[in-house]
PDB file of C-alpha atoms in Angstrom:
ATOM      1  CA  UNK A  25       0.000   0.000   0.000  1.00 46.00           C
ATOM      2  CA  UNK A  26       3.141   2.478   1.110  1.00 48.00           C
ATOM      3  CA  UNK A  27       4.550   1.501  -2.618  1.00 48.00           C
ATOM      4  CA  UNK A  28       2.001   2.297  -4.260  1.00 47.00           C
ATOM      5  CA  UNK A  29       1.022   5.901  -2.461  1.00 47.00           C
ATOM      6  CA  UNK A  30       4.959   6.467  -2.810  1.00 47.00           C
ATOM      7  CA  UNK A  31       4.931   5.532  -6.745  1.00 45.00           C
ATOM      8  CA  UNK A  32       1.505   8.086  -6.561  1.00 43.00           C
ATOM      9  CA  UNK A  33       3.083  10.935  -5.103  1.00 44.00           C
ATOM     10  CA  UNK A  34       6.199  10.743  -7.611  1.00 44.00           C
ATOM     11  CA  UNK A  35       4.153  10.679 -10.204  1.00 42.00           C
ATOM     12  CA  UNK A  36       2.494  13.778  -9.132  1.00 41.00           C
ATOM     13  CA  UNK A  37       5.627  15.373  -8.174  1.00 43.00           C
ATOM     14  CA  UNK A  38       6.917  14.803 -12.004  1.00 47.00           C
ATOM     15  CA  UNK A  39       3.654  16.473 -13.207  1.00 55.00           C
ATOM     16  CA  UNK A  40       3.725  19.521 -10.862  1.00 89.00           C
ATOM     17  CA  UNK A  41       7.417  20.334 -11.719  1.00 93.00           C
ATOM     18  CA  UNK A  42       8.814  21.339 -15.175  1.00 95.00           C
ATOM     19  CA  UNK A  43      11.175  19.082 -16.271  1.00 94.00           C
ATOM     20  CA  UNK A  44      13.200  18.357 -19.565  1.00 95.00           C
ATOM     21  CA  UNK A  45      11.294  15.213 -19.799  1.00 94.00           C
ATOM     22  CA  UNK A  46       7.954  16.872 -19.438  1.00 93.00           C
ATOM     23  CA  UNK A  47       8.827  19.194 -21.987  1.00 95.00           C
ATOM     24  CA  UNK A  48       9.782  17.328 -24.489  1.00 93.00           C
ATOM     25  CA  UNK A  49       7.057  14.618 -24.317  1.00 92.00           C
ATOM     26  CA  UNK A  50       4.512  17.514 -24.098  1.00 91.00           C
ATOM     27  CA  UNK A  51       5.594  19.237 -27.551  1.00 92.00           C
ATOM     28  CA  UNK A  52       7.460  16.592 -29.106  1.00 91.00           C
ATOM     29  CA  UNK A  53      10.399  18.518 -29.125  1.00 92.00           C
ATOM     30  CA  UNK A  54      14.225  16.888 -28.725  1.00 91.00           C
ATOM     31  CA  UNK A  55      16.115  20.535 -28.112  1.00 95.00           C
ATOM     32  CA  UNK A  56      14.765  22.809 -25.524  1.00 96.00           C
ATOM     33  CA  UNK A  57      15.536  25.489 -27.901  1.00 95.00           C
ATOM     34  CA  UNK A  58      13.550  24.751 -30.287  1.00 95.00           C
ATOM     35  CA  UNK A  59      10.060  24.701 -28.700  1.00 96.00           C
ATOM     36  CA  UNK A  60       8.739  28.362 -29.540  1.00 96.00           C
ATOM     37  CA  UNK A  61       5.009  27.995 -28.316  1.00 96.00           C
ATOM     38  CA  UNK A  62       4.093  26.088 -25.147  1.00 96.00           C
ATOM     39  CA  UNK A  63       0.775  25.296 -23.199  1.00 94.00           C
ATOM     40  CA  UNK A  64       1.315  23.805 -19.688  1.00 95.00           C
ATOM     41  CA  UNK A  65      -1.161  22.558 -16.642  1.00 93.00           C
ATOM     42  CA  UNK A  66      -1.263  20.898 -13.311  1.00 92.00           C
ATOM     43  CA  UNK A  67       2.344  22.709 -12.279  1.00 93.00           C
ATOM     44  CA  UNK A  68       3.415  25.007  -9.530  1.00 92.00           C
ATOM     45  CA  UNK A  69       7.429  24.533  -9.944  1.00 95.00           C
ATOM     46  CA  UNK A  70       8.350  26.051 -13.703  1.00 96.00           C
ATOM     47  CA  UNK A  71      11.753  24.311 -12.859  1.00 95.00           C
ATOM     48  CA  UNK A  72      13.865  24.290 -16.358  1.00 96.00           C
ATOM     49  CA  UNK A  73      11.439  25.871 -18.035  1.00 97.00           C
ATOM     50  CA  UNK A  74      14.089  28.897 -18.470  1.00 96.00           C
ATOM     51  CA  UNK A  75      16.017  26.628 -20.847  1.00 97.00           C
ATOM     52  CA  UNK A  76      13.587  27.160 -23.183  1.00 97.00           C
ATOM     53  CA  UNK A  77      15.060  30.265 -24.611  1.00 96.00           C
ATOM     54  CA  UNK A  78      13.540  30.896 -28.000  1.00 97.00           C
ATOM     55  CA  UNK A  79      10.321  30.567 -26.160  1.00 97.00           C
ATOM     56  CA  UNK A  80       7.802  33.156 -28.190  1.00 96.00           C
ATOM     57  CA  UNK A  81       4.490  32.346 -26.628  1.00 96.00           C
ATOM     58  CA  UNK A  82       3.330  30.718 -23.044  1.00 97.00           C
ATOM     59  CA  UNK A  83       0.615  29.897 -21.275  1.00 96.00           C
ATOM     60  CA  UNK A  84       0.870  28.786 -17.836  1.00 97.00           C
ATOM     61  CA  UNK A  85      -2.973  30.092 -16.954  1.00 95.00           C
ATOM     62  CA  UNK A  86      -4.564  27.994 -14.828  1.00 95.00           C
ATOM     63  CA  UNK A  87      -1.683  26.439 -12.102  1.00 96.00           C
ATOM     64  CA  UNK A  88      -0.425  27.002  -8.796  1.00 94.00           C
ATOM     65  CA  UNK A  89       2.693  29.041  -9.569  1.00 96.00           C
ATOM     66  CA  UNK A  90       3.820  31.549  -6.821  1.00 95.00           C
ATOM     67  CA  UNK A  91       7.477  32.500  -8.457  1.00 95.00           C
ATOM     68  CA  UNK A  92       8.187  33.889 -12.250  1.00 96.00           C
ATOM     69  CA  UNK A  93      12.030  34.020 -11.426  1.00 95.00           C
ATOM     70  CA  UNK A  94      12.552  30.737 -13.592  1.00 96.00           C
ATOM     71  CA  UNK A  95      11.602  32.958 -16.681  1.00 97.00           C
ATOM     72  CA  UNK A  96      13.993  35.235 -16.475  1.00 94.00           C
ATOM     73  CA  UNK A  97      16.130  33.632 -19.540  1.00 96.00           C
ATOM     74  CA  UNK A  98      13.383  34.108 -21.985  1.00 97.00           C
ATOM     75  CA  UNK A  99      14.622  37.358 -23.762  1.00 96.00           C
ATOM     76  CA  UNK A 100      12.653  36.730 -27.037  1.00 97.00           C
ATOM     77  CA  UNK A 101       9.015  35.825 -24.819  1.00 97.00           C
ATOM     78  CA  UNK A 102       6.082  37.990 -26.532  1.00 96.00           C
ATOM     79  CA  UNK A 103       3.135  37.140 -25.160  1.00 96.00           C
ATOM     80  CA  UNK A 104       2.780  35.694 -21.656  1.00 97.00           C
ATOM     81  CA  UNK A 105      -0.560  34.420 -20.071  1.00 97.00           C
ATOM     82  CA  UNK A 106      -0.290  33.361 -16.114  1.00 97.00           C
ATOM     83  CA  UNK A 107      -3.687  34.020 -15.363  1.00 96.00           C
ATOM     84  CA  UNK A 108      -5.386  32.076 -12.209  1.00 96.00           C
ATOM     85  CA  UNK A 109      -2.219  31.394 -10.006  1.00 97.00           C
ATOM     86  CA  UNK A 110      -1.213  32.388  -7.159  1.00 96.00           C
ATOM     87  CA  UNK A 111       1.657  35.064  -8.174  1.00 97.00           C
ATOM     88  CA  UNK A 112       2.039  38.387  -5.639  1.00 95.00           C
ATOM     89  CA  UNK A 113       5.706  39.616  -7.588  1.00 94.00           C
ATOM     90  CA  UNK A 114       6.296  40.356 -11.208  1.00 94.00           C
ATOM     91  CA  UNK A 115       9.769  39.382 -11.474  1.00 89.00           C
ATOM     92  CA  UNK A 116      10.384  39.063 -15.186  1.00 94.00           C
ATOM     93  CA  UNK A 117      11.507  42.581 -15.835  1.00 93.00           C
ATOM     94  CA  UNK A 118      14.257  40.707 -18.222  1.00 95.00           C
ATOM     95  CA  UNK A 119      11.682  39.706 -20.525  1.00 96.00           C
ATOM     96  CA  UNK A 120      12.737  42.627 -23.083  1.00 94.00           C
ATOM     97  CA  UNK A 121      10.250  41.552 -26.037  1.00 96.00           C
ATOM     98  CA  UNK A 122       7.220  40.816 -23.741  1.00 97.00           C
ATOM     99  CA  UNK A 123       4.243  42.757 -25.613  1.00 96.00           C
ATOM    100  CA  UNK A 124       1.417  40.951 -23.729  1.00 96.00           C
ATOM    101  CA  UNK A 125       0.935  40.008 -19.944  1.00 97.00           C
ATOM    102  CA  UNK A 126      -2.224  38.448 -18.539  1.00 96.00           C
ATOM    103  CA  UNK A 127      -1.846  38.256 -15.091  1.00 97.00           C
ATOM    104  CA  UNK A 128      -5.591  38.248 -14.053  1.00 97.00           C
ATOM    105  CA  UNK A 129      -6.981  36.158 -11.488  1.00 97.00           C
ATOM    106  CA  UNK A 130      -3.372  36.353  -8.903  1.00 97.00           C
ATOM    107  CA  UNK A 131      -2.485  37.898  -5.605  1.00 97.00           C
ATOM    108  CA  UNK A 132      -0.594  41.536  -7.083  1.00 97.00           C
ATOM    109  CA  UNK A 133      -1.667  43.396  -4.092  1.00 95.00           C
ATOM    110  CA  UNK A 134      -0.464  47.029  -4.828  1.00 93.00           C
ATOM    111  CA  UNK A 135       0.858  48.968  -7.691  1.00 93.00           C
ATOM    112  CA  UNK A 136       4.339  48.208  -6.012  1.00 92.00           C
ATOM    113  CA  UNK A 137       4.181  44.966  -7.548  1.00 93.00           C
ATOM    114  CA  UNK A 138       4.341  46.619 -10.872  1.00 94.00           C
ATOM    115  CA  UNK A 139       6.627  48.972 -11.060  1.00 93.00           C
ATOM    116  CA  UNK A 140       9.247  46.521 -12.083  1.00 92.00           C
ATOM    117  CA  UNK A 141       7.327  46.292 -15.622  1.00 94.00           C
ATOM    118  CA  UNK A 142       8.168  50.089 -16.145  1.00 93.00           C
ATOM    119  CA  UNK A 143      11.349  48.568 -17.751  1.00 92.00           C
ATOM    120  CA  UNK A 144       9.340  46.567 -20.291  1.00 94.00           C
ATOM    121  CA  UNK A 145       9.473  48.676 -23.624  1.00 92.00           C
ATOM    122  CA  UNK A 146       7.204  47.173 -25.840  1.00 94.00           C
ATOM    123  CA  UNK A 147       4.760  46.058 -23.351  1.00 95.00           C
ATOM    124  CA  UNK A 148       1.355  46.694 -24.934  1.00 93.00           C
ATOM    125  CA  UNK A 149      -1.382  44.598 -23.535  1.00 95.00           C
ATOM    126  CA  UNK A 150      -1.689  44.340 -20.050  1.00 96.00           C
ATOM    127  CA  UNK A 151      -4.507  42.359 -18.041  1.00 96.00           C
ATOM    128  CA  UNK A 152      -5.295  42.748 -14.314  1.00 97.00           C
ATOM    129  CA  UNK A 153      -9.046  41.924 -14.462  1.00 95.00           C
ATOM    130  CA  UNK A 154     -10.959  39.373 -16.781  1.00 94.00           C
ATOM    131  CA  UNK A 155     -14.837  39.751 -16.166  1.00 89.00           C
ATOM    132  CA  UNK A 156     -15.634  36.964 -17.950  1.00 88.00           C
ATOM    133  CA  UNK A 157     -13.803  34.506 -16.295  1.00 91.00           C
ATOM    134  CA  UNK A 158     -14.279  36.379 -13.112  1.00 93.00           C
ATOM    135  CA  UNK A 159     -10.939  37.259 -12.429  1.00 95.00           C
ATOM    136  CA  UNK A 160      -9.301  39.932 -10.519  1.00 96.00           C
ATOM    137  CA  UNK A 161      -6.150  41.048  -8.289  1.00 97.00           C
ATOM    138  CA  UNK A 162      -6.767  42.984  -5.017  1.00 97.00           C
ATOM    139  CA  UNK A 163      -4.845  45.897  -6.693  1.00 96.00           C
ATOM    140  CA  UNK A 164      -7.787  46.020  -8.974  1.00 95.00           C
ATOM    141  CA  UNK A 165     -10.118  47.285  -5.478  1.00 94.00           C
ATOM    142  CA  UNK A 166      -8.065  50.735  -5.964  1.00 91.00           C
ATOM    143  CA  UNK A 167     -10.682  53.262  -8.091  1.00 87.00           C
ATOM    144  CA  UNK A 168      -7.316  54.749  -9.334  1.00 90.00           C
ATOM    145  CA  UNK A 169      -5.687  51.932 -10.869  1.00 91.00           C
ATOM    146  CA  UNK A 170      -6.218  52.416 -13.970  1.00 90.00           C
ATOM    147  CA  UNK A 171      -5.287  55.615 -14.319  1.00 89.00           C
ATOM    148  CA  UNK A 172      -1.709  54.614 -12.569  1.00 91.00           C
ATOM    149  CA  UNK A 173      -0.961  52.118 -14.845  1.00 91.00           C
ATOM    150  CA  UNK A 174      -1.799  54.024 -18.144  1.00 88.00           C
ATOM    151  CA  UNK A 175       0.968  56.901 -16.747  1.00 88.00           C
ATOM    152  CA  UNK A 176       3.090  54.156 -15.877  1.00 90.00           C
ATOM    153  CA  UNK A 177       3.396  52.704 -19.252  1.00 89.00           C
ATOM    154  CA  UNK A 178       2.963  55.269 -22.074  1.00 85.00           C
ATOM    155  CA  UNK A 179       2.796  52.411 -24.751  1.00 86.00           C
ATOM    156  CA  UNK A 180       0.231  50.930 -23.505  1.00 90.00           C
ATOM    157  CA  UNK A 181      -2.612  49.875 -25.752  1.00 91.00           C
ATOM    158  CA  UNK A 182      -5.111  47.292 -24.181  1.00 92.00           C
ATOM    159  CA  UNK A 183      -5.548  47.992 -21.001  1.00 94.00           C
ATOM    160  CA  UNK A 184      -8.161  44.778 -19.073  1.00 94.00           C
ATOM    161  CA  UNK A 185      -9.015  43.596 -22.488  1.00 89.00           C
ATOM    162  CA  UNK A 186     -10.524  47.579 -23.610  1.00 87.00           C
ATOM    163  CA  UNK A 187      -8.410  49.332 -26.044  1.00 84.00           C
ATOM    164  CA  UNK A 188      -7.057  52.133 -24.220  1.00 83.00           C
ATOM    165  CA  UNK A 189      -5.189  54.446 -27.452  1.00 69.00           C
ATOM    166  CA  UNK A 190      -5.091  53.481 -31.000  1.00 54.00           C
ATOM    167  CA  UNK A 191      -7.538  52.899 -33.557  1.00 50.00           C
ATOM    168  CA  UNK A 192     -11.034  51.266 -31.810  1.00 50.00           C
ATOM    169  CA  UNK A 193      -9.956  53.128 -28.412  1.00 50.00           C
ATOM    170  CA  UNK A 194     -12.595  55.624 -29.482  1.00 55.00           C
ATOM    171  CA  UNK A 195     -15.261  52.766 -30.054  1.00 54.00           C
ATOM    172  CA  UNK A 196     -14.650  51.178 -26.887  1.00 53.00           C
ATOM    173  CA  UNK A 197     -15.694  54.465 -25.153  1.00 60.00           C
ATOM    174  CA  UNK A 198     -18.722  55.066 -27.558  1.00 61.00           C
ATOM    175  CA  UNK A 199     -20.193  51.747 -26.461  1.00 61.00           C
ATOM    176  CA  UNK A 200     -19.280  51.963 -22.734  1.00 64.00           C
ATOM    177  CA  UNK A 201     -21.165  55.058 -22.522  1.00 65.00           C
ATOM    178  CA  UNK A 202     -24.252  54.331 -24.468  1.00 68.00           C
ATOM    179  CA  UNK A 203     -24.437  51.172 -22.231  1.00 65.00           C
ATOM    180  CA  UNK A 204     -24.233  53.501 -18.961  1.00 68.00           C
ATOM    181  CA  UNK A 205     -27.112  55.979 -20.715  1.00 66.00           C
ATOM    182  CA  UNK A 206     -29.531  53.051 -21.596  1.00 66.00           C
ATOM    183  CA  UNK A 207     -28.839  51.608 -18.059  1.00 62.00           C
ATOM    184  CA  UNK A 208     -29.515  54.237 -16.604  1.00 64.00           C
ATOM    185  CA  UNK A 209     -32.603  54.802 -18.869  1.00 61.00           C
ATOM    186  CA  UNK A 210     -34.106  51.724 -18.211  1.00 58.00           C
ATOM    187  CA  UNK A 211     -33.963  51.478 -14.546  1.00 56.00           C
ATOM    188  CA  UNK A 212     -35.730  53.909 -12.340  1.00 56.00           C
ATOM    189  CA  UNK A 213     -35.964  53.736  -8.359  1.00 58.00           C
ATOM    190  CA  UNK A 214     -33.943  50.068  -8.934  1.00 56.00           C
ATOM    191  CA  UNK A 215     -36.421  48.374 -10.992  1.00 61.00           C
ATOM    192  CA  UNK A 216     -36.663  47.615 -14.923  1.00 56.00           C
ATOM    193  CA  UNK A 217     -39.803  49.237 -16.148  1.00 61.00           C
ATOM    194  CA  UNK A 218     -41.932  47.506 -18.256  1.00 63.00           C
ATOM    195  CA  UNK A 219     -41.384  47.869 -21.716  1.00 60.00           C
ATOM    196  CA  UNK A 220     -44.373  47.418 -24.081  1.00 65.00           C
ATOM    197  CA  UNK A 221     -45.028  44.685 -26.676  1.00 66.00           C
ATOM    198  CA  UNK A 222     -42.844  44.961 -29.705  1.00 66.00           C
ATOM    199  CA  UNK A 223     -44.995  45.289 -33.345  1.00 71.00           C
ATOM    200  CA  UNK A 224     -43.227  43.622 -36.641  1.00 72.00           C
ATOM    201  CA  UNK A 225     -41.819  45.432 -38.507  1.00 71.00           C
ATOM    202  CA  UNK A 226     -43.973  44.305 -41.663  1.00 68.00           C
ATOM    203  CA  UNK A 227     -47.446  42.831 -42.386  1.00 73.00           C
ATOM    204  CA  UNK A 228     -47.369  38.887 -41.783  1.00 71.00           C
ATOM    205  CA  UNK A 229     -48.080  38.455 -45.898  1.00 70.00           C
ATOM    206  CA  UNK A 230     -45.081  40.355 -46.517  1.00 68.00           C
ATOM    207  CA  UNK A 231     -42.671  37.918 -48.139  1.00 66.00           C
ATOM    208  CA  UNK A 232     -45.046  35.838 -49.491  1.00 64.00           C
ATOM    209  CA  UNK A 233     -44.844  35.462 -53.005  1.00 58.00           C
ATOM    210  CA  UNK A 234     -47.433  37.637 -55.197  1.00 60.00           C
ATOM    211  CA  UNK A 235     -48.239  36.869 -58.963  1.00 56.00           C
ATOM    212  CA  UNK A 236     -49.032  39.930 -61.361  1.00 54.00           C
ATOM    213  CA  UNK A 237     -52.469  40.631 -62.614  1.00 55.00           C
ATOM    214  CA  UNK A 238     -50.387  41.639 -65.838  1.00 58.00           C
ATOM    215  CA  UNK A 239     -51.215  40.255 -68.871  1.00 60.00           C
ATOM    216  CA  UNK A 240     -48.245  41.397 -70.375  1.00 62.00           C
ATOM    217  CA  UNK A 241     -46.071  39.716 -67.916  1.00 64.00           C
ATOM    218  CA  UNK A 242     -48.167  36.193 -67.318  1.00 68.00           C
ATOM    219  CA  UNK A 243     -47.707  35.984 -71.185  1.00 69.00           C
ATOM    220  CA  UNK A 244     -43.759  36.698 -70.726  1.00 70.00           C
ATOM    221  CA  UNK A 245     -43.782  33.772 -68.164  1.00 71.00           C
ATOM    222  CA  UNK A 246     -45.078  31.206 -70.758  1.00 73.00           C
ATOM    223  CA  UNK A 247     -43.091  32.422 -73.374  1.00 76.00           C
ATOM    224  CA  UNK A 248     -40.243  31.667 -70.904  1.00 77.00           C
ATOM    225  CA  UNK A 249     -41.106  28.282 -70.277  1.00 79.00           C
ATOM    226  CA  UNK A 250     -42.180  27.545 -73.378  1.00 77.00           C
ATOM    227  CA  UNK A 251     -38.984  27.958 -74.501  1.00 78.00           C
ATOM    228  CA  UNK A 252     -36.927  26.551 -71.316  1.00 81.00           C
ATOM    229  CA  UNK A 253     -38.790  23.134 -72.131  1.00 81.00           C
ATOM    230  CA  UNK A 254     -37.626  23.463 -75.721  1.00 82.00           C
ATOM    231  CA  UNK A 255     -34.346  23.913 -74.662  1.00 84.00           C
ATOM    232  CA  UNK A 256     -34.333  20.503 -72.602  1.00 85.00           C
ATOM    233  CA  UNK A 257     -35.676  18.568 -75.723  1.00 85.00           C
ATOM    234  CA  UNK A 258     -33.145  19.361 -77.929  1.00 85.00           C
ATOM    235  CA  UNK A 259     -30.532  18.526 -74.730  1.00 86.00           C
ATOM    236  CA  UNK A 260     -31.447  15.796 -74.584  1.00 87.00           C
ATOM    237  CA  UNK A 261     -31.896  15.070 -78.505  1.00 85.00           C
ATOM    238  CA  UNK A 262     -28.162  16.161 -78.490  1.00 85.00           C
ATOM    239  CA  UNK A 263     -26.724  13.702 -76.038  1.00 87.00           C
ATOM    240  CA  UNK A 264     -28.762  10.677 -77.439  1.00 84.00           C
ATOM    241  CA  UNK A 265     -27.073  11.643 -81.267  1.00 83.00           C
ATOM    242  CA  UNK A 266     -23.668  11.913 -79.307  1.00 85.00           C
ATOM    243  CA  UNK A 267     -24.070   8.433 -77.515  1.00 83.00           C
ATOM    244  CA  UNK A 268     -24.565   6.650 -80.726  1.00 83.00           C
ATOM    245  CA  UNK A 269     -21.893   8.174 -82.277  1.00 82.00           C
ATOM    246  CA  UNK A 270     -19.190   7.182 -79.972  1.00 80.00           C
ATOM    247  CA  UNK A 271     -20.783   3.901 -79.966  1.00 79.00           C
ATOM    248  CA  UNK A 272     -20.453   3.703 -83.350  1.00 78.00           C
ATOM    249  CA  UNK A 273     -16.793   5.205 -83.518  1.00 75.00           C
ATOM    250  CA  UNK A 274     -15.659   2.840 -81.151  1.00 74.00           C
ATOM    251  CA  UNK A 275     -17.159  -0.411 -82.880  1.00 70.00           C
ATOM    252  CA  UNK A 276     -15.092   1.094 -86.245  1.00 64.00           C
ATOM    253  CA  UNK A 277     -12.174   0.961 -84.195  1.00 63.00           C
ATOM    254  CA  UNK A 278     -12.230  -2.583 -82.510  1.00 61.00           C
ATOM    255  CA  UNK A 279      -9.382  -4.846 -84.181  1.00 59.00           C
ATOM    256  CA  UNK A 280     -11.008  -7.169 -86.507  1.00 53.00           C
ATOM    257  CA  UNK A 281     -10.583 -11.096 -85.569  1.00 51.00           C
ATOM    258  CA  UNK A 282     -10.545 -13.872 -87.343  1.00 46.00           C
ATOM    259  CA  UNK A 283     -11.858 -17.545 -86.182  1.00 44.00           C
ATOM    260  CA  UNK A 284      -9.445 -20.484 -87.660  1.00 40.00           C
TER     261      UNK A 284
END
């Protein structure tokens, strides 16, 4: 019974740590280097994961991770997704090509926690909250936070998943607005008033097909078909004369044999 809860617990021990094995059974990679684009779960040790230096795109969202030290080797990271862990410190400041950080759903407590991003030049797309998923960071409770962060990085463009600057930024505005005017339209002393019945917008017989009282044009119909069915008969006329022609071209052709 002890063997088997031992061979258990090292088998969830290799799953929860990075390893070079893991790695390379999970993308089918043999070199480290060359894995460029890697999806992880069940982990809360990113171990060697730092070897993976041409490492473009990661998502660790999802785990149990507490420390972001181990990817301090990935200069050439871009996009970065750690969303749903348990991370309070930002320490990847080395990441020099990081343009997108979702770090939604963590323990970042204070703006404090950062500042150390300030270094990140091309940083673009930042995420602190996700309401869909229902994530959040207690720096998030801070009315001002937003406003912080868009002084602290000039460059930024997406700021919680809302375009911030940029083409769409003024979009995003136009539609948060008009959803505060109907809201606040629509409810009155807390309640939804009742709205009444919609009408269609046309009469029930409107799509239904209508024929003309025209003469001129009922005519014009038969005419049309008249014709249309004339067309068919000599189709088909045609492809019976072809039929029997190649039937006949082909019996011309057959070697001629002789019985001895």
């Amino acid at each position: 019974m002890d063997s088997k809860r031992d061979m258990k617990d090292q088998e969830t021990e290799r799953v929860s740590k990075v390893t070079a094995v893991l790695l390379k059974s999970r993308t089918g990679e043999f070199d480290l280097e060359s894995i460029l684009f890697l999806k992880l779960r069940g982990i809360y040790d990113l171990g060697c994961i730092g070897d993976c230096i041409n490492l473009e795109r990661l998502d660790l969202s999802g785990n149990k991770i507490t420390n972001l030290a181990p990817l301090s080797s990935l200069r050439l990271l871009q996009i970065l997704n750690v969303s749903a862990n348990r991370i309070s410190n930002l320490d990847i400041s080395s990441c020099d090509s990081l343009q997108s950080l979702n770090v939604a759903g963590n323990l970042i407590s204070s703006i404090d926690n950062i500042h150390c991003l300030q270094s990140l030049r091309k940083l673009e797309n930042i995420r602190l909250k996700d309401n869909t998923y229902n994530y959040t960071n207690p720096v998030c409770k801070n009315s001002s936070y937003r406003n912080i962060l868009l002084e602290m990085f000039p460059n930024i463009r997406v700021l919680d998943g809302e375009r911030v600057v940029g083409r769409g930024s003024d979009l995003y505005k136009l539609c948060k607005d008009i959803d505060e005017t109907i809201k606040a339209g629509f409810y009155r002393n807390g309640q939804l008033p009742e709205l009444p019945g919609c009408k269609p917008w046309v009469d029930n017989d409107f799509w239904e097909i209508k024929r003309s009282n025209n003469a001129i044009l009922d005519e014009a119909y038969k005419q049309f078909n008249d014709v249309l069915h004339e067309c068919r008969l000599l189709n088909n006329r045609a492809t019976h004369v072809i039929s029997q022609t190649e039937r006949s071209l082909s019996l011309k052709n057959q070697p001629k044999q002789y019985s001895v």
